[in-house]
One Martini backbone bead per residue (centre of mass of N, CA, C, O) as a GRO file, in nm:
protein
  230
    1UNK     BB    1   1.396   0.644   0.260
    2UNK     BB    2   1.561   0.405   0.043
    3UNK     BB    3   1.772   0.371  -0.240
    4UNK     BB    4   1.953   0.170  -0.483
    5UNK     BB    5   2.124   0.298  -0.746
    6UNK     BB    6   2.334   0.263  -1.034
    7UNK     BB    7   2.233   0.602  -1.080
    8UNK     BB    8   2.242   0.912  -1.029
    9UNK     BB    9   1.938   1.131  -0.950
   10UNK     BB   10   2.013   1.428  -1.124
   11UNK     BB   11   1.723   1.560  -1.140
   12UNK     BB   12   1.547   1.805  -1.066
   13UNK     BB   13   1.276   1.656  -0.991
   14UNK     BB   14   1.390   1.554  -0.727
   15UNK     BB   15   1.510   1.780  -0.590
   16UNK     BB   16   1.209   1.922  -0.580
   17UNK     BB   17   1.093   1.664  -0.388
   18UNK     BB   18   1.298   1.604  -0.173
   19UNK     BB   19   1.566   1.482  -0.259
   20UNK     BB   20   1.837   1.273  -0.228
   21UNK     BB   21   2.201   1.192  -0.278
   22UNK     BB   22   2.397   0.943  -0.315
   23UNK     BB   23   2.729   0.734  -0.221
   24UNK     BB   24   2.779   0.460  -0.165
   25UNK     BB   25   2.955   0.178  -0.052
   26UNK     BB   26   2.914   0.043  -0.346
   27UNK     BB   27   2.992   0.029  -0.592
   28UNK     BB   28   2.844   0.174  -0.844
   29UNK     BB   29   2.637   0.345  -0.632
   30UNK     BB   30   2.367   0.457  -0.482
   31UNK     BB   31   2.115   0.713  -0.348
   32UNK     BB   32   1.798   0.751  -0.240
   33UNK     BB   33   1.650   1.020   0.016
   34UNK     BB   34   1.388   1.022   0.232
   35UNK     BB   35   1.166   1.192   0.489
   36UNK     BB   36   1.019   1.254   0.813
   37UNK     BB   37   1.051   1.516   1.074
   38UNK     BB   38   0.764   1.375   1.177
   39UNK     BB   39   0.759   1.102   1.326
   40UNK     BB   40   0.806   0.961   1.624
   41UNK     BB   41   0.711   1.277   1.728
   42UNK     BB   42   0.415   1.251   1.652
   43UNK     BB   43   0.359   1.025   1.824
   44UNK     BB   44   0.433   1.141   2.089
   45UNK     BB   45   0.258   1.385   2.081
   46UNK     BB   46   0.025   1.210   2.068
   47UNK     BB   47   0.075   1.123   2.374
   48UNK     BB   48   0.120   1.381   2.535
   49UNK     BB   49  -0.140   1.569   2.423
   50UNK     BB   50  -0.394   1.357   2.366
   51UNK     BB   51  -0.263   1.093   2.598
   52UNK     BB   52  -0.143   1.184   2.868
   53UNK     BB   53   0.180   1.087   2.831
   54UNK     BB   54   0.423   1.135   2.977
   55UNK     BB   55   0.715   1.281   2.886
   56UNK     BB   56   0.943   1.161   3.140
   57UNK     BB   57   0.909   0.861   3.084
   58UNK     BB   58   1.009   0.551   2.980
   59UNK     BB   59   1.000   0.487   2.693
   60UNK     BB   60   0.911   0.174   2.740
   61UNK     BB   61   0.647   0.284   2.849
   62UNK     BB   62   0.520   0.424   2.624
   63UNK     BB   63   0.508   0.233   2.425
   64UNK     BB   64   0.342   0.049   2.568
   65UNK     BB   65   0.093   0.204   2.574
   66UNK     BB   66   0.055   0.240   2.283
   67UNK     BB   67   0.015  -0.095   2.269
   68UNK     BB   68  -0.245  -0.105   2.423
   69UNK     BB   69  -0.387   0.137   2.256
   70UNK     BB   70  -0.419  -0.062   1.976
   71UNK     BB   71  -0.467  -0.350   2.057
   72UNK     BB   72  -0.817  -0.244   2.113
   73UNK     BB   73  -0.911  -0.201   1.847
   74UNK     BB   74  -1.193  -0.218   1.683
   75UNK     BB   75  -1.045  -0.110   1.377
   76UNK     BB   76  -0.907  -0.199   1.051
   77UNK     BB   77  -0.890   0.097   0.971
   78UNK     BB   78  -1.000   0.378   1.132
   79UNK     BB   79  -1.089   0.656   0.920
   80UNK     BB   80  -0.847   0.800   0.972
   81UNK     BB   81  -0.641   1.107   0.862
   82UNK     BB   82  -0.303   1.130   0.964
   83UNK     BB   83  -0.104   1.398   0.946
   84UNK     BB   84   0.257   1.419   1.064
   85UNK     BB   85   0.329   1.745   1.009
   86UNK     BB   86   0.479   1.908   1.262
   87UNK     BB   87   0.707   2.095   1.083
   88UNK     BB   88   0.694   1.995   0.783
   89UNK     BB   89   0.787   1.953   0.448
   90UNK     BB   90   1.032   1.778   0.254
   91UNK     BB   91   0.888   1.494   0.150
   92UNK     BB   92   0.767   1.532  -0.198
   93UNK     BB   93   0.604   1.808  -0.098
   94UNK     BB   94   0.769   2.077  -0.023
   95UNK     BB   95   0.692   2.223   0.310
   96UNK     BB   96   0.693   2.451   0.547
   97UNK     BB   97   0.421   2.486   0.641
   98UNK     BB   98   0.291   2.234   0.716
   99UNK     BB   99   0.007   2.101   0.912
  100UNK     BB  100  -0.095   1.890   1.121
  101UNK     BB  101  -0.370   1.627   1.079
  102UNK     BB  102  -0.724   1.521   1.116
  103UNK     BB  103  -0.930   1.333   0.940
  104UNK     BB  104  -1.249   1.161   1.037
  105UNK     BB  105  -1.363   1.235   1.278
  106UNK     BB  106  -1.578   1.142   1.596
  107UNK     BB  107  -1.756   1.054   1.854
  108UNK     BB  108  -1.605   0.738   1.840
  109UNK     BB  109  -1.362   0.844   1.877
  110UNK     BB  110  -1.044   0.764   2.078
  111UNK     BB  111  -0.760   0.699   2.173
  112UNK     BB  112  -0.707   0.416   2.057
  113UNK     BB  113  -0.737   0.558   1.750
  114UNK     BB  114  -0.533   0.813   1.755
  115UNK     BB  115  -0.282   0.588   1.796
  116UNK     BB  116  -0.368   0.428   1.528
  117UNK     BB  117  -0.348   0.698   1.335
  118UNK     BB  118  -0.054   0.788   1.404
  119UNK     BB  119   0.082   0.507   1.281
  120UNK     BB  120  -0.088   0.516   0.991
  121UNK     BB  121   0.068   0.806   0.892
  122UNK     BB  122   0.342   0.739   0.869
  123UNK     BB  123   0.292   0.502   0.682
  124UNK     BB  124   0.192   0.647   0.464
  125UNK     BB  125   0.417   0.854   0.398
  126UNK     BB  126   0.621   0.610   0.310
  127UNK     BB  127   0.453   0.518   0.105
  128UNK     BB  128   0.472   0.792  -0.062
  129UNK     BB  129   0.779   0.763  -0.096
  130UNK     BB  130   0.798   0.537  -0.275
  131UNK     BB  131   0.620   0.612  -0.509
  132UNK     BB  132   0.790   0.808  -0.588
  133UNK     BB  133   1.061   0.664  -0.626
  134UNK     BB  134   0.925   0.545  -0.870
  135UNK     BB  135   0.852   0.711  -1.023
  136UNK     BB  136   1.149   0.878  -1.088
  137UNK     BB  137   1.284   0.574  -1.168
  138UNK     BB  138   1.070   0.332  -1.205
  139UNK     BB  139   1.187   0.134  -0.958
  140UNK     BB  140   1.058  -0.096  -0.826
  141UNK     BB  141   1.059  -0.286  -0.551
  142UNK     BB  142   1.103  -0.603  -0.441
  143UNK     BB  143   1.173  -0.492  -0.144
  144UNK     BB  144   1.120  -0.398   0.218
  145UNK     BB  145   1.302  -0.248   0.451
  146UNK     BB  146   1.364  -0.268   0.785
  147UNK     BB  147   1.506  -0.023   1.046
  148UNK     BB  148   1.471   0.021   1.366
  149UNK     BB  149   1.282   0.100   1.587
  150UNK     BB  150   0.999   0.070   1.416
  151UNK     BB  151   1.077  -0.241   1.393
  152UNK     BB  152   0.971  -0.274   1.699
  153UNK     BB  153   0.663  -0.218   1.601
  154UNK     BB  154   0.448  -0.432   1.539
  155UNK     BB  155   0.179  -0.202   1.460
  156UNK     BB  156   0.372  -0.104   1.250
  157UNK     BB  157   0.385  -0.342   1.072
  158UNK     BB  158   0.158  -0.410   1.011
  159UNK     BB  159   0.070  -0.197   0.834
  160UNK     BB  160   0.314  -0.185   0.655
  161UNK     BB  161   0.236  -0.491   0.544
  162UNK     BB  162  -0.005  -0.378   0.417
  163UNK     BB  163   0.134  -0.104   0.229
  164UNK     BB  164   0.336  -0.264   0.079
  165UNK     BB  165   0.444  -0.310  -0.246
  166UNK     BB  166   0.609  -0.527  -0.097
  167UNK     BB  167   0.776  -0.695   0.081
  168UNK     BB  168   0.841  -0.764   0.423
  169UNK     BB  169   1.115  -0.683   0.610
  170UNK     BB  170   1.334  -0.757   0.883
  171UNK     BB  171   1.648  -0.654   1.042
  172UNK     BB  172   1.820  -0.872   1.250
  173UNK     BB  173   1.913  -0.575   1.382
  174UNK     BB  174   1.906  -0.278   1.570
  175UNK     BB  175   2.207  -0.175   1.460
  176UNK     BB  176   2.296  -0.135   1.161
  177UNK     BB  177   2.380   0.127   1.114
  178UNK     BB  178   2.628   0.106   1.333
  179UNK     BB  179   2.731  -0.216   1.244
  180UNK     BB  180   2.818  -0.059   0.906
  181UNK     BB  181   2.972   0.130   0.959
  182UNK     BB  182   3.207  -0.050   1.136
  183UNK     BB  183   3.301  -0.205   0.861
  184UNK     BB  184   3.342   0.040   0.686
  185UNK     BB  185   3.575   0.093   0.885
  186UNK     BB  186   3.741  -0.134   0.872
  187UNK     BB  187   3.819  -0.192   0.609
  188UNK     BB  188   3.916   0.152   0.555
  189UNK     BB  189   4.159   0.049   0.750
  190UNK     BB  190   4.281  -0.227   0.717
  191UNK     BB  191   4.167  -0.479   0.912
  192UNK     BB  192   3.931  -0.572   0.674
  193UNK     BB  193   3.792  -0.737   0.443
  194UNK     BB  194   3.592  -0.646   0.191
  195UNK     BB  195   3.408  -0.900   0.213
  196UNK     BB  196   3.247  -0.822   0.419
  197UNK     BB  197   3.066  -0.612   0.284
  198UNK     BB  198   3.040  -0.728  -0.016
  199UNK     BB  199   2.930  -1.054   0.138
  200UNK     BB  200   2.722  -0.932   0.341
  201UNK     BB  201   2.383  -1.117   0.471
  202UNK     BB  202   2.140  -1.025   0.598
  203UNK     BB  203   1.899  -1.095   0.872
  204UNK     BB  204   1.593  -1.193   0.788
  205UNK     BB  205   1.198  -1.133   0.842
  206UNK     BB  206   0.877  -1.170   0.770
  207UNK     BB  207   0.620  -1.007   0.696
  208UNK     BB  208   0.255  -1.064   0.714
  209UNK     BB  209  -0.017  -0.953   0.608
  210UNK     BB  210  -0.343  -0.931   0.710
  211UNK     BB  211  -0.588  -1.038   0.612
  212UNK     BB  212  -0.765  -0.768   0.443
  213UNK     BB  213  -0.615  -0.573   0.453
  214UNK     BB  214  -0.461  -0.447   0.176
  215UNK     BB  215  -0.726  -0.334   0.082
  216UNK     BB  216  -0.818  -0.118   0.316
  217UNK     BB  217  -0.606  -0.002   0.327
  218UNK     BB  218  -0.538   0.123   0.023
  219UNK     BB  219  -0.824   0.331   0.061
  220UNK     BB  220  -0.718   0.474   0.253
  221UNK     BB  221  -0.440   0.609   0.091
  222UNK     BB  222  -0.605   0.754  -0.063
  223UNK     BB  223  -0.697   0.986   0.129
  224UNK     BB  224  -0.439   1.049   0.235
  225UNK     BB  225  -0.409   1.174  -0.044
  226UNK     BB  226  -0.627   1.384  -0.071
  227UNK     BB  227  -0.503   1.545   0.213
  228UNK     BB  228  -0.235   1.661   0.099
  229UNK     BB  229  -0.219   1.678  -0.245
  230UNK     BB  230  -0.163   1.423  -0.443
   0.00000   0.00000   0.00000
């Protein structure tokens, strides 16, 4: 999750939640930036430890299965909190100990529920670095862009777009970060003219959340937060 802000945020406070700072690839910009260090690896340990899903098999396949169960949920949100550190937490509140867990399983809950629980165990981390983030600097996003892989999932989107505290936009480009690199090394090369970066305007699209998601995700999202101890 990544921040634009006018000036570095340079505060202690910052550095003890597990915020990164950088400098902008625009003038006068900063970054403020922390992730999560399983997202994506929470999903998959959870397709192949809890739903028997191969870990050999091609990526492409692992992800099909993963959207036909989750397709079938019969309730949104689970009900069920799941943290998705299994290696510990960098930010917000950096703990080299955390440990993944699910809280309110039931005896109703099976595949289904547990990869759309992995799902939005991660979308709710995101949200809670979004808050910090907030929190820290002052500055609501106007707006959350996504983009990579997970802006290619469907149902991570939909979760995403009900717990956005802004408009949720995905950049129309799968490789943005390979091909803003490339923009700013042509530039920095002196092959393209800098108006290529500085005036150039990303192709998006809005997710819209599904009627009544965004009260039902808020209520689960404070759950997920008394389950971290924010």
């Amino acid at each position: 999750v990544l921040l634009v802000t006018a000036d570095p945020a340079l505060e202690d406070e910052t550095r003890r939640a597990g915020f990164s700072v950088g400098a902008h690839v625009l003038p006068d910009r900063s970054t403020l930036i922390a992730g999560i260090q399983t997202s994506g690896a929470f999903v998959d340990w959870v397709l192949t430890a809890l739903l028997g899903v191969p870990a050999d098999i091609e990526a492409d396949a692992r992800y099909e299965r993963l959207a036909a169960l989750v397709g079938t949920a019969a309730r949104r949100p689970t009900g069920i909190v799941a943290v998705p550190t299994l290696r510990g937490r960098t930010a917000p509140l950096p703990d080299r100990d955390a440990t993944a867990s699910f809280v309110g399983l039931t005896a109703a809950d099976g595949p289904t529920e547990l990869a759309l629980a992995a799902l939005e165990g991660t979308a709710f981390h995101a949200r809670w670095l979004i808050d910090e983030l907030t929190r820290l600097t002052g500055m609501a996003p106007p707006r959350v862009r996504a983009i990579g892989g997970g802006a290619r999932n469907e149902e991570l989107l939909r979760i995403k777009a009900a717990l956005s505290p802004a408009p949720l936009e995905i950049v129309d480009e799968p490789e943005s970060v390979a091909v803003g690199a490339a923009l700013v090394g042509a530039v920095a090369a002196e092959i393209a003219p800098p108006e290529l970066v500085l005036e150039r305007t990303p192709v998006v699209r809005a997710v819209e959340p599904v009627p009544g998601e965004p009260a039902a995700y808020a209520e689960a999202y404070s759950r997920f937060r008394a389950a971290v101890g924010a």
